[in-house]
Amino acid sequence: MKPLNILAISGSLRKLSYNTAAIEALSRLAPKDVTVKVYQGLGDLPLFNPDLENELPAAVRELKSALAQAHGLIIASPEYAHGISGVMKNALDWLVSGEEFVYLPVMLINTSPRASHAQAALREVVTTMSGRIIDNACVSVPLLSSNLDAEGIVQSPEIAGPLLQGLQQFIDAIEAQAEADD
Ligand SMILES: Cc1cc2nc3c(=O)[nH]c(=O)nc-3n(C[C@H](O)[C@H](O)[C@H](O)COP(=O)(O)O)c2cc1C
């Protein structure tokens, strides 16, 4: 297996975010040759403004560069008022008019199974941006109100199991596509 780089973005800036905990847990659970890099710059991105696209702000350039080096993207994002969190949508808006997202394999993690609107909206946005959602890699895990942090998730077979299973499906899909492209 060739080493794989996967970028993971949490759509929550909350310190004790379940979405951030889920991707941090995955970065610890990932197989040896797979790096799940947790993106840390979401709160540093300026509000999207097409006028700035000719001379991109440094934080946006960093995001685009991290994505360009990634074989896949994991998004774990909360639902706010039946929508995608504003910070997540802001990041996606910066990526609409670039090459990085086109055909990029995407895995969605939902940490609150009752929240269906944001997941549906994310699917619509990612697909519109020509990202390739890997359906059997997308997972929903009941983290809301669990009080679990990343370490707690790693130690919880009920949560870590489905997350890892989703990641493995994601890895398999990325590798299958790479083989088909060769
Ligand atoms: C302003 C606000 C609006 C929310 N709206 C919804 C909602 O519409 N549907 C839902 O299922 N949860 C909603 N929630 C709950 C969040 O999705 C939940 O707290 C989630 O865990 C936040 O993600 P985080 O733990 O990664 O920060 C809302 C929370 C906040 C703070």
mmCIF file of C-alpha atoms and ligand atoms in Angstrom:
data_model
loop_
_atom_site.group_PDB
_atom_site.id
_atom_site.type_symbol
_atom_site.label_atom_id
_atom_site.label_comp_id
_atom_site.label_asym_id
_atom_site.label_seq_id
_atom_site.Cartn_x
_atom_site.Cartn_y
_atom_site.Cartn_z
ATOM 1 C CA MET A 1 0.000 0.000 0.000
ATOM 2 C CA LYS A 2 1.308 3.448 -0.944
ATOM 3 C CA PRO A 3 1.255 6.047 1.855
ATOM 4 C CA LEU A 4 -1.923 8.107 1.812
ATOM 5 C CA ASN A 5 -2.482 11.650 3.066
ATOM 6 C CA ILE A 6 -5.988 12.493 4.143
ATOM 7 C CA LEU A 7 -7.009 15.952 5.276
ATOM 8 C CA ALA A 8 -9.738 16.132 7.924
ATOM 9 C CA ILE A 9 -11.753 19.275 8.628
ATOM 10 C CA SER A 10 -14.042 19.795 11.587
ATOM 11 C CA GLY A 11 -16.764 22.368 11.013
ATOM 12 C CA SER A 12 -16.783 23.380 14.674
ATOM 13 C CA LEU A 13 -14.503 25.867 16.401
ATOM 14 C CA ARG A 14 -15.699 24.718 19.840
ATOM 15 C CA LYS A 15 -12.873 23.581 22.106
ATOM 16 C CA LEU A 16 -14.733 20.449 23.229
ATOM 17 C CA SER A 17 -16.229 19.799 19.786
ATOM 18 C CA TYR A 18 -17.428 16.239 19.136
ATOM 19 C CA ASN A 19 -16.681 16.707 15.446
ATOM 20 C CA THR A 20 -13.085 17.687 16.144
ATOM 21 C CA ALA A 21 -12.779 14.827 18.640
ATOM 22 C CA ALA A 22 -14.034 12.366 16.009
ATOM 23 C CA ILE A 23 -11.399 13.328 13.445
ATOM 24 C CA GLU A 24 -8.659 13.522 16.076
ATOM 25 C CA ALA A 25 -9.599 9.987 17.103
ATOM 26 C CA LEU A 26 -9.423 8.880 13.466
ATOM 27 C CA SER A 27 -5.972 10.395 13.089
ATOM 28 C CA ARG A 28 -4.868 8.152 15.991
ATOM 29 C CA LEU A 29 -6.718 5.076 14.731
ATOM 30 C CA ALA A 30 -5.555 5.315 11.104
ATOM 31 C CA PRO A 31 -3.499 2.428 9.684
ATOM 32 C CA LYS A 32 0.283 2.821 9.596
ATOM 33 C CA ASP A 33 0.591 4.104 6.024
ATOM 34 C CA VAL A 34 -2.308 6.514 6.277
ATOM 35 C CA THR A 35 -1.901 10.006 7.699
ATOM 36 C CA VAL A 36 -5.097 11.756 8.746
ATOM 37 C CA LYS A 37 -4.066 15.369 9.163
ATOM 38 C CA VAL A 38 -6.446 17.452 11.254
ATOM 39 C CA TYR A 39 -6.793 20.899 9.676
ATOM 40 C CA GLN A 40 -6.270 23.593 12.291
ATOM 41 C CA GLY A 41 -6.842 26.764 10.289
ATOM 42 C CA LEU A 42 -10.630 27.006 9.984
ATOM 43 C CA GLY A 43 -10.908 29.924 12.409
ATOM 44 C CA ASP A 44 -8.145 31.841 10.591
ATOM 45 C CA LEU A 45 -9.900 31.899 7.221
ATOM 46 C CA PRO A 46 -11.273 35.335 6.360
ATOM 47 C CA LEU A 47 -14.899 35.585 5.322
ATOM 48 C CA PHE A 48 -15.182 34.555 1.705
ATOM 49 C CA ASN A 49 -15.019 37.445 -0.717
ATOM 50 C CA PRO A 50 -14.611 36.807 -4.466
ATOM 51 C CA ASP A 51 -12.772 40.144 -4.735
ATOM 52 C CA LEU A 52 -9.870 38.551 -2.828
ATOM 53 C CA GLU A 53 -9.550 35.555 -5.150
ATOM 54 C CA ASN A 54 -6.891 37.186 -7.355
ATOM 55 C CA GLU A 55 -4.570 37.599 -4.405
ATOM 56 C CA LEU A 56 -5.512 34.894 -1.971
ATOM 57 C CA PRO A 57 -5.062 35.488 1.771
ATOM 58 C CA ALA A 58 -2.276 33.356 3.310
ATOM 59 C CA ALA A 59 -4.699 31.194 5.328
ATOM 60 C CA VAL A 60 -6.608 30.307 2.158
ATOM 61 C CA ARG A 61 -3.386 29.470 0.309
ATOM 62 C CA GLU A 62 -2.427 27.150 3.166
ATOM 63 C CA LEU A 63 -5.791 25.380 3.013
ATOM 64 C CA LYS A 64 -5.562 24.960 -0.748
ATOM 65 C CA SER A 65 -2.017 23.654 -0.496
ATOM 66 C CA ALA A 66 -2.985 21.125 2.206
ATOM 67 C CA LEU A 67 -5.861 19.960 0.045
ATOM 68 C CA ALA A 68 -3.727 19.728 -3.096
ATOM 69 C CA GLN A 69 -1.442 17.307 -1.231
ATOM 70 C CA ALA A 70 -4.327 15.200 0.080
ATOM 71 C CA HIS A 71 -5.640 11.996 -1.482
ATOM 72 C CA GLY A 72 -8.977 12.543 0.219
ATOM 73 C CA LEU A 73 -10.933 14.845 2.496
ATOM 74 C CA ILE A 74 -12.884 14.001 5.642
ATOM 75 C CA ILE A 75 -15.515 16.501 6.750
ATOM 76 C CA ALA A 76 -17.117 16.301 10.184
ATOM 77 C CA SER A 77 -19.460 19.211 10.639
ATOM 78 C CA PRO A 78 -22.225 20.120 13.062
ATOM 79 C CA GLU A 79 -25.713 21.223 12.148
ATOM 80 C CA TYR A 80 -26.742 24.743 13.171
ATOM 81 C CA ALA A 81 -30.384 25.729 12.621
ATOM 82 C CA HIS A 82 -30.799 22.943 10.073
ATOM 83 C CA GLY A 83 -27.795 24.166 8.061
ATOM 84 C CA ILE A 84 -24.045 23.641 7.596
ATOM 85 C CA SER A 85 -22.025 25.566 10.177
ATOM 86 C CA GLY A 86 -21.046 28.970 8.821
ATOM 87 C CA VAL A 87 -17.324 28.381 9.285
ATOM 88 C CA MET A 88 -17.489 25.135 7.288
ATOM 89 C CA LYS A 89 -19.474 26.704 4.471
ATOM 90 C CA ASN A 90 -17.038 29.610 4.452
ATOM 91 C CA ALA A 91 -14.117 27.216 3.938
ATOM 92 C CA LEU A 92 -15.960 25.406 1.151
ATOM 93 C CA ASP A 93 -16.792 28.699 -0.579
ATOM 94 C CA TRP A 94 -13.060 29.491 -0.754
ATOM 95 C CA LEU A 95 -12.544 26.146 -2.508
ATOM 96 C CA VAL A 96 -15.299 26.429 -5.102
ATOM 97 C CA SER A 97 -13.185 27.984 -7.834
ATOM 98 C CA GLY A 98 -10.075 25.858 -7.550
ATOM 99 C CA GLU A 99 -8.695 22.628 -8.965
ATOM 100 C CA GLU A 100 -8.195 20.976 -5.581
ATOM 101 C CA PHE A 101 -11.736 19.784 -5.054
ATOM 102 C CA VAL A 102 -12.478 18.303 -8.459
ATOM 103 C CA TYR A 103 -12.911 14.469 -8.170
ATOM 104 C CA LEU A 104 -11.553 14.625 -4.633
ATOM 105 C CA PRO A 105 -12.819 11.638 -2.604
ATOM 106 C CA VAL A 106 -14.828 12.894 0.369
ATOM 107 C CA MET A 107 -15.943 11.079 3.531
ATOM 108 C CA LEU A 108 -18.630 12.693 5.687
ATOM 109 C CA ILE A 109 -18.870 12.095 9.422
ATOM 110 C CA ASN A 110 -22.063 12.958 11.289
ATOM 111 C CA THR A 111 -21.652 13.044 15.067
ATOM 112 C CA SER A 112 -25.360 13.612 15.738
ATOM 113 C CA PRO A 113 -27.605 11.109 13.918
ATOM 114 C CA ARG A 114 -30.685 13.295 14.574
ATOM 115 C CA ALA A 115 -29.096 16.072 12.470
ATOM 116 C CA SER A 116 -29.953 15.212 8.882
ATOM 117 C CA HIS A 117 -30.342 18.644 7.245
ATOM 118 C CA ALA A 118 -26.681 19.686 7.442
ATOM 119 C CA GLN A 119 -25.541 16.315 6.085
ATOM 120 C CA ALA A 120 -27.934 16.595 3.152
ATOM 121 C CA ALA A 121 -26.762 20.166 2.503
ATOM 122 C CA LEU A 122 -23.105 19.130 2.708
ATOM 123 C CA ARG A 123 -23.736 16.373 0.174
ATOM 124 C CA GLU A 124 -25.340 18.869 -2.175
ATOM 125 C CA VAL A 125 -22.520 21.406 -1.803
ATOM 126 C CA VAL A 126 -19.686 18.880 -2.116
ATOM 127 C CA THR A 127 -21.279 17.248 -5.159
ATOM 128 C CA THR A 128 -21.883 20.631 -6.763
ATOM 129 C CA MET A 129 -18.185 21.368 -6.247
ATOM 130 C CA SER A 130 -17.384 18.088 -8.106
ATOM 131 C CA GLY A 131 -16.146 16.339 -4.979
ATOM 132 C CA ARG A 132 -16.729 12.562 -5.014
ATOM 133 C CA ILE A 133 -18.599 11.463 -1.912
ATOM 134 C CA ILE A 134 -17.738 7.869 -1.034
ATOM 135 C CA ASP A 135 -21.126 6.715 0.224
ATOM 136 C CA ASN A 136 -20.082 3.572 2.038
ATOM 137 C CA ALA A 137 -17.371 5.520 3.884
ATOM 138 C CA CYS A 138 -19.804 8.062 5.355
ATOM 139 C CA VAL A 139 -20.603 7.355 8.987
ATOM 140 C CA SER A 140 -22.984 8.555 11.623
ATOM 141 C CA VAL A 141 -21.967 8.056 15.235
ATOM 142 C CA PRO A 142 -23.954 9.107 18.329
ATOM 143 C CA LEU A 143 -21.407 11.375 20.004
ATOM 144 C CA LEU A 144 -23.753 14.178 21.036
ATOM 145 C CA SER A 145 -24.047 14.293 24.858
ATOM 146 C CA SER A 146 -21.581 11.397 25.188
ATOM 147 C CA ASN A 147 -18.921 13.577 26.854
ATOM 148 C CA LEU A 148 -16.308 11.618 24.932
ATOM 149 C CA ASP A 149 -13.109 13.330 23.822
ATOM 150 C CA ALA A 150 -10.713 11.942 21.207
ATOM 151 C CA GLU A 151 -9.102 9.521 23.652
ATOM 152 C CA GLY A 152 -12.522 8.413 24.904
ATOM 153 C CA ILE A 153 -13.579 7.715 21.316
ATOM 154 C CA VAL A 154 -10.431 5.688 20.660
ATOM 155 C CA GLN A 155 -11.253 3.617 23.750
ATOM 156 C CA SER A 156 -14.932 3.172 22.818
ATOM 157 C CA PRO A 157 -15.477 0.214 20.463
ATOM 158 C CA GLU A 158 -19.068 1.370 19.699
ATOM 159 C CA ILE A 159 -17.789 4.680 18.295
ATOM 160 C CA ALA A 160 -14.257 3.852 17.167
ATOM 161 C CA GLY A 161 -15.475 0.723 15.314
ATOM 162 C CA PRO A 162 -17.791 2.471 12.815
ATOM 163 C CA LEU A 163 -15.349 5.380 12.394
ATOM 164 C CA LEU A 164 -12.508 3.038 11.548
ATOM 165 C CA GLN A 165 -14.728 0.943 9.308
ATOM 166 C CA GLY A 166 -15.701 4.105 7.408
ATOM 167 C CA LEU A 167 -12.063 5.130 7.114
ATOM 168 C CA GLN A 168 -11.141 1.699 5.749
ATOM 169 C CA GLN A 169 -13.895 1.941 3.122
ATOM 170 C CA PHE A 170 -12.557 5.401 2.272
ATOM 171 C CA ILE A 171 -8.997 4.103 1.914
ATOM 172 C CA ASP A 172 -10.203 1.182 -0.243
ATOM 173 C CA ALA A 173 -12.107 3.563 -2.545
ATOM 174 C CA ILE A 174 -9.093 5.878 -2.906
ATOM 175 C CA GLU A 175 -6.816 2.948 -3.708
ATOM 176 C CA ALA A 176 -9.287 1.409 -6.144
ATOM 177 C CA GLN A 177 -9.508 4.731 -7.992
ATOM 178 C CA ALA A 178 -5.707 5.053 -8.070
ATOM 179 C CA GLU A 179 -5.434 1.552 -9.563
ATOM 180 C CA ALA A 180 -8.104 2.323 -12.165
ATOM 181 C CA ASP A 181 -6.241 5.540 -13.106
ATOM 182 C CA ASP A 182 -2.876 3.726 -13.546
HETATM 183 C C1 LIG B 1 -26.658 27.667 17.439
HETATM 184 C C2 LIG B 1 -26.863 26.184 17.426
HETATM 185 C C3 LIG B 1 -27.813 25.643 16.572
HETATM 186 C C4 LIG B 1 -28.018 24.261 16.529
HETATM 187 N N1 LIG B 1 -28.938 23.749 15.648
HETATM 188 C C5 LIG B 1 -29.105 22.411 15.572
HETATM 189 C C6 LIG B 1 -30.035 21.858 14.626
HETATM 190 O O1 LIG B 1 -30.663 22.546 13.858
HETATM 191 N N2 LIG B 1 -30.146 20.504 14.571
HETATM 192 C C7 LIG B 1 -29.440 19.677 15.411
HETATM 193 O O2 LIG B 1 -29.589 18.461 15.305
HETATM 194 N N3 LIG B 1 -28.545 20.183 16.296
HETATM 195 C C8 LIG B 1 -28.374 21.507 16.405
HETATM 196 N N4 LIG B 1 -27.470 22.031 17.289
HETATM 197 C C9 LIG B 1 -26.669 21.116 18.095
HETATM 198 C C10 LIG B 1 -25.268 20.952 17.532
HETATM 199 O O3 LIG B 1 -25.300 20.408 16.247
HETATM 200 C C11 LIG B 1 -24.473 20.075 18.466
HETATM 201 O O4 LIG B 1 -24.298 20.768 19.683
HETATM 202 C C12 LIG B 1 -23.123 19.649 17.938
HETATM 203 O O5 LIG B 1 -22.550 18.751 18.828
HETATM 204 C C13 LIG B 1 -22.148 20.762 17.796
HETATM 205 O O6 LIG B 1 -20.982 20.237 17.243
HETATM 206 P P1 LIG B 1 -19.604 20.220 18.028
HETATM 207 O O7 LIG B 1 -19.793 19.334 19.245
HETATM 208 O O8 LIG B 1 -18.649 19.630 17.055
HETATM 209 O O9 LIG B 1 -19.276 21.632 18.403
HETATM 210 C C14 LIG B 1 -27.263 23.405 17.366
HETATM 211 C C15 LIG B 1 -26.306 23.966 18.228
HETATM 212 C C16 LIG B 1 -26.110 25.323 18.258
HETATM 213 C C17 LIG B 1 -25.049 25.895 19.173
#
